[in-house]
């Protein structure tokens, strides 16, 4: 019975979760919420022609926060256990982080210093939302650590041996394959930035040779965390509750 309930909890929310999937990329990566960034971008990067969501509504970080608010309100109004709400929010944050990070791996126009600034700014908005909802204990931001480290990697210096060592030490949430992919995809968008030299990438690869981890580049956006059901004794006297016959639960036996 517990296993069936667990499967129901996992499967029932899937439609709204999947409808949420197109939001993270434009909301976290494409929309420019930091003033001055878009004006510095080359002409080729101003349009969203490379986006697979270009024919849909334009999403922003506010759109993501609004959707999260809708989900949170619905769960609260239906009397969902606070511990289950935390688990559901953690799952949503993982989805946001995984979809956004996978897009970074696939698109060079997402790999620049200013894009890293944009991502870290948006992550701060998500963290603030958790504080407002008193959900800091959900560990939802932990699922964003790979995306946060990728944003840091886009901003940090990438030239000296010390830079290489710092990158390998700080990006513990990213695999060697993912770190190298971001470095190779790094695309300067103005004269103040420099491309990552092949020799620097080789230096990082040599340091990361002994790192163990998943060799896969892409994250599994459909991954589901294990659901834990808390035990909360009912304040109602269950032995006197009358079950309506309309529910057709006559096969149950009162203990």
Coordinates of C-alpha atoms in Angstrom, one line a residue:
X1 CA 0.0 0.0 0.0
X2 CA 2.8 2.4 0.9
X3 CA 4.6 1.6 -2.4
X4 CA 1.4 2.3 -4.3
X5 CA 0.9 5.6 -2.5
X6 CA 4.5 6.5 -3.3
X7 CA 4.0 5.8 -7.0
X8 CA 0.8 7.8 -7.0
X9 CA 2.6 10.8 -5.4
X10 CA 5.3 10.6 -8.1
X11 CA 3.1 10.1 -11.1
X12 CA 0.2 12.4 -10.3
X13 CA 2.3 15.6 -10.3
X14 CA 4.0 14.8 -13.7
X15 CA 1.7 16.8 -16.0
X16 CA 2.3 20.2 -14.2
X17 CA 6.0 19.3 -13.8
X18 CA 6.4 18.6 -17.5
X19 CA 4.5 21.7 -18.4
X20 CA 7.1 23.6 -16.4
X21 CA 10.0 22.1 -18.4
X22 CA 10.1 24.9 -21.1
X23 CA 10.4 27.6 -18.4
X24 CA 14.0 27.2 -17.0
X25 CA 16.0 27.8 -20.1
X26 CA 14.5 31.2 -21.2
X27 CA 13.8 32.2 -17.6
X28 CA 17.2 31.3 -16.1
X29 CA 19.5 31.7 -19.1
X30 CA 18.1 33.7 -22.0
X31 CA 16.2 36.6 -20.3
X32 CA 18.5 39.4 -19.4
X33 CA 17.5 40.7 -16.0
X34 CA 20.8 42.4 -15.3
X35 CA 20.8 45.9 -16.8
X36 CA 23.6 46.6 -19.3
X37 CA 24.3 43.0 -20.3
X38 CA 22.1 42.8 -23.4
X39 CA 23.5 46.1 -24.8
X40 CA 27.0 44.7 -24.7
X41 CA 26.1 41.5 -26.6
X42 CA 27.1 41.1 -30.2
X43 CA 24.3 41.4 -32.8
X44 CA 24.3 37.7 -33.3
X45 CA 23.4 37.0 -29.7
X46 CA 20.5 39.5 -29.3
X47 CA 17.8 37.4 -30.9
X48 CA 16.5 34.1 -29.5
X49 CA 16.6 32.4 -32.8
X50 CA 18.8 29.6 -31.3
X51 CA 16.2 28.9 -28.6
X52 CA 14.0 25.8 -29.1
X53 CA 11.3 27.8 -27.2
X54 CA 11.3 30.8 -29.6
X55 CA 7.7 30.2 -30.7
X56 CA 6.3 30.1 -27.1
X57 CA 5.7 32.8 -24.5
X58 CA 8.8 34.7 -23.4
X59 CA 9.7 33.5 -19.9
X60 CA 11.7 35.4 -17.3
X61 CA 13.0 34.6 -13.8
X62 CA 9.7 36.2 -12.6
X63 CA 7.8 33.5 -14.6
X64 CA 9.7 30.8 -12.7
X65 CA 9.0 32.3 -9.3
X66 CA 5.3 32.7 -10.3
X67 CA 5.1 29.1 -11.3
X68 CA 6.8 28.0 -8.1
X69 CA 4.3 30.1 -6.2
X70 CA 1.4 28.5 -7.9
X71 CA 2.6 25.0 -7.1
X72 CA 3.3 26.0 -3.5
X73 CA -0.1 27.6 -3.0
X74 CA -1.9 24.6 -4.4
X75 CA 0.0 22.2 -2.1
X76 CA -0.8 24.3 0.9
X77 CA -4.4 24.7 0.1
X78 CA -4.8 21.0 -0.3
X79 CA -3.4 20.4 3.2
X80 CA -0.2 18.7 2.0
X81 CA 2.2 17.7 4.7
X82 CA 5.0 20.3 5.1
X83 CA 7.6 17.6 4.7
X84 CA 6.1 16.5 1.4
X85 CA 6.0 20.1 0.3
X86 CA 9.7 20.4 0.9
X87 CA 10.4 17.3 -1.1
X88 CA 8.2 18.5 -4.0
X89 CA 10.0 21.9 -4.0
X90 CA 13.3 20.1 -4.0
X91 CA 12.3 18.1 -7.0
X92 CA 11.2 21.2 -8.9
X93 CA 14.5 23.0 -8.1
X94 CA 16.4 19.9 -9.4
X95 CA 14.3 20.1 -12.6
X96 CA 15.2 23.8 -13.1
X97 CA 18.9 23.2 -12.5
X98 CA 19.1 20.1 -14.7
X99 CA 17.3 21.6 -17.7
X100 CA 19.3 24.9 -17.4
X101 CA 22.7 23.2 -17.1
X102 CA 22.0 20.8 -20.0
X103 CA 21.2 23.8 -22.2
X104 CA 24.6 25.3 -21.2
X105 CA 26.3 22.2 -22.4
X106 CA 24.6 22.4 -25.8
X107 CA 24.8 26.1 -26.5
X108 CA 28.0 28.2 -26.8
X109 CA 26.0 31.4 -26.6
X110 CA 25.2 30.4 -23.0
X111 CA 28.9 30.1 -22.1
X112 CA 30.3 33.6 -21.3
X113 CA 31.3 35.5 -18.3
X114 CA 28.2 37.8 -18.4
X115 CA 25.9 34.8 -18.7
X116 CA 27.5 33.4 -15.6
X117 CA 26.7 36.7 -13.8
X118 CA 23.1 36.3 -15.0
X119 CA 22.7 32.8 -13.7
X120 CA 24.1 33.6 -10.3
X121 CA 21.8 36.6 -10.0
X122 CA 18.8 34.4 -10.9
X123 CA 20.0 31.7 -8.4
X124 CA 19.9 34.4 -5.7
X125 CA 16.2 35.1 -6.6
X126 CA 15.4 31.4 -6.2
X127 CA 17.2 31.3 -2.8
X128 CA 15.3 34.4 -1.7
X129 CA 12.0 32.7 -2.7
X130 CA 12.8 29.7 -0.5
X131 CA 13.5 32.0 2.5
X132 CA 10.1 33.8 1.9
X133 CA 8.3 30.4 2.0
X134 CA 10.4 29.2 4.9
X135 CA 11.7 26.3 2.8
X136 CA 15.4 26.6 3.5
X137 CA 15.4 23.2 5.2
X138 CA 14.2 21.5 2.0
X139 CA 17.8 21.4 0.6
X140 CA 16.4 22.6 -2.7
X141 CA 19.4 24.9 -3.3
X142 CA 21.7 21.9 -2.9
X143 CA 20.3 20.5 -6.2
X144 CA 21.3 23.8 -7.8
X145 CA 25.0 23.4 -6.9
X146 CA 26.1 22.1 -10.3
X147 CA 24.5 25.0 -12.0
X148 CA 26.0 27.4 -9.5
X149 CA 29.4 26.0 -10.0
X150 CA 29.0 26.2 -13.8
X151 CA 28.1 29.9 -13.5
X152 CA 31.2 30.4 -11.3
X153 CA 33.3 28.6 -13.9
X154 CA 32.1 31.0 -16.6
X155 CA 33.2 34.0 -14.5
X156 CA 36.5 32.9 -13.1
X157 CA 39.9 33.5 -14.7
X158 CA 41.1 30.6 -17.0
X159 CA 44.7 31.1 -17.9
X160 CA 47.2 30.1 -15.2
X161 CA 48.1 26.9 -13.5
X162 CA 46.7 28.3 -10.3
X163 CA 43.4 28.9 -12.1
X164 CA 43.3 25.3 -13.3
X165 CA 43.8 24.0 -9.7
X166 CA 41.2 26.3 -8.3
X167 CA 38.7 25.2 -11.0
X168 CA 39.2 21.6 -10.2
X169 CA 38.9 22.2 -6.5
X170 CA 35.8 24.4 -6.6
X171 CA 33.8 22.5 -9.3
X172 CA 33.3 19.3 -7.3
X173 CA 29.7 19.1 -8.3
X174 CA 30.6 18.9 -12.0
X175 CA 32.2 15.9 -13.7
X176 CA 35.4 16.1 -15.6
X177 CA 33.5 15.8 -18.9
X178 CA 31.2 18.7 -17.9
X179 CA 34.0 21.0 -16.9
X180 CA 36.0 20.4 -20.1
X181 CA 32.8 20.9 -22.2
X182 CA 32.2 24.3 -20.6
X183 CA 35.8 25.4 -21.1
X184 CA 35.8 24.3 -24.7
X185 CA 32.4 26.1 -25.3
X186 CA 33.4 29.3 -23.6
X187 CA 32.7 32.1 -26.0
X188 CA 33.9 35.7 -25.3
X189 CA 31.3 38.4 -26.2
X190 CA 33.6 41.4 -26.0
X191 CA 37.2 42.5 -26.1
X192 CA 37.6 42.2 -22.3
X193 CA 37.3 38.4 -22.4
X194 CA 39.7 35.9 -23.8
X195 CA 39.1 32.5 -25.2
X196 CA 40.2 29.5 -23.2
X197 CA 43.5 28.2 -24.7
X198 CA 43.8 24.5 -25.6
X199 CA 46.8 24.2 -23.3
X200 CA 44.8 25.4 -20.3
X201 CA 42.0 22.9 -21.1
X202 CA 44.7 20.1 -21.3
X203 CA 46.1 21.3 -17.9
X204 CA 42.6 21.0 -16.3
X205 CA 42.1 17.6 -17.9
X206 CA 45.4 16.3 -16.5
X207 CA 44.4 17.4 -13.0
X208 CA 41.0 15.8 -13.3
X209 CA 42.3 12.5 -14.6
X210 CA 41.9 10.8 -11.2
X211 CA 38.5 12.2 -10.5
X212 CA 35.8 9.6 -10.3
X213 CA 32.3 10.4 -11.4
X214 CA 29.6 9.9 -14.0
X215 CA 31.1 10.1 -17.5
X216 CA 27.8 11.3 -18.9
X217 CA 27.7 14.9 -20.1
X218 CA 23.9 15.5 -19.7
X219 CA 22.0 15.4 -16.4
X220 CA 18.9 13.2 -16.2
X221 CA 16.1 15.9 -16.0
X222 CA 13.6 13.1 -15.3
X223 CA 15.4 11.8 -12.2
X224 CA 13.1 11.5 -9.2
X225 CA 14.3 11.7 -5.6
X226 CA 13.0 9.1 -3.2
X227 CA 9.8 10.2 -1.5
X228 CA 9.7 9.8 2.3
X229 CA 6.3 9.9 4.0
X230 CA 6.4 11.3 7.5
X231 CA 4.3 9.7 10.2
X232 CA 1.9 12.2 11.7
X233 CA -0.7 10.7 14.2
X234 CA -4.2 11.9 13.4
X235 CA -5.9 14.0 16.1
X236 CA -9.2 12.4 15.1
X237 CA -10.7 9.4 16.8
X238 CA -10.5 7.1 13.8
X239 CA -12.5 4.3 15.5
X240 CA -15.7 6.5 15.4
X241 CA -15.3 7.8 11.9
X242 CA -18.1 6.8 9.6
X243 CA -17.1 6.0 6.0
X244 CA -19.7 7.1 3.5
X245 CA -21.2 4.2 1.5
X246 CA -20.8 6.3 -1.6
X247 CA -17.1 5.7 -1.5
X248 CA -17.7 1.9 -2.0
X249 CA -15.1 0.9 0.5
X250 CA -17.1 -2.0 2.0
X251 CA -14.2 -4.3 1.4
X252 CA -12.3 -2.6 4.2
X253 CA -12.4 -4.0 7.7
X254 CA -12.3 -1.8 10.7
X255 CA -9.6 -2.9 13.2

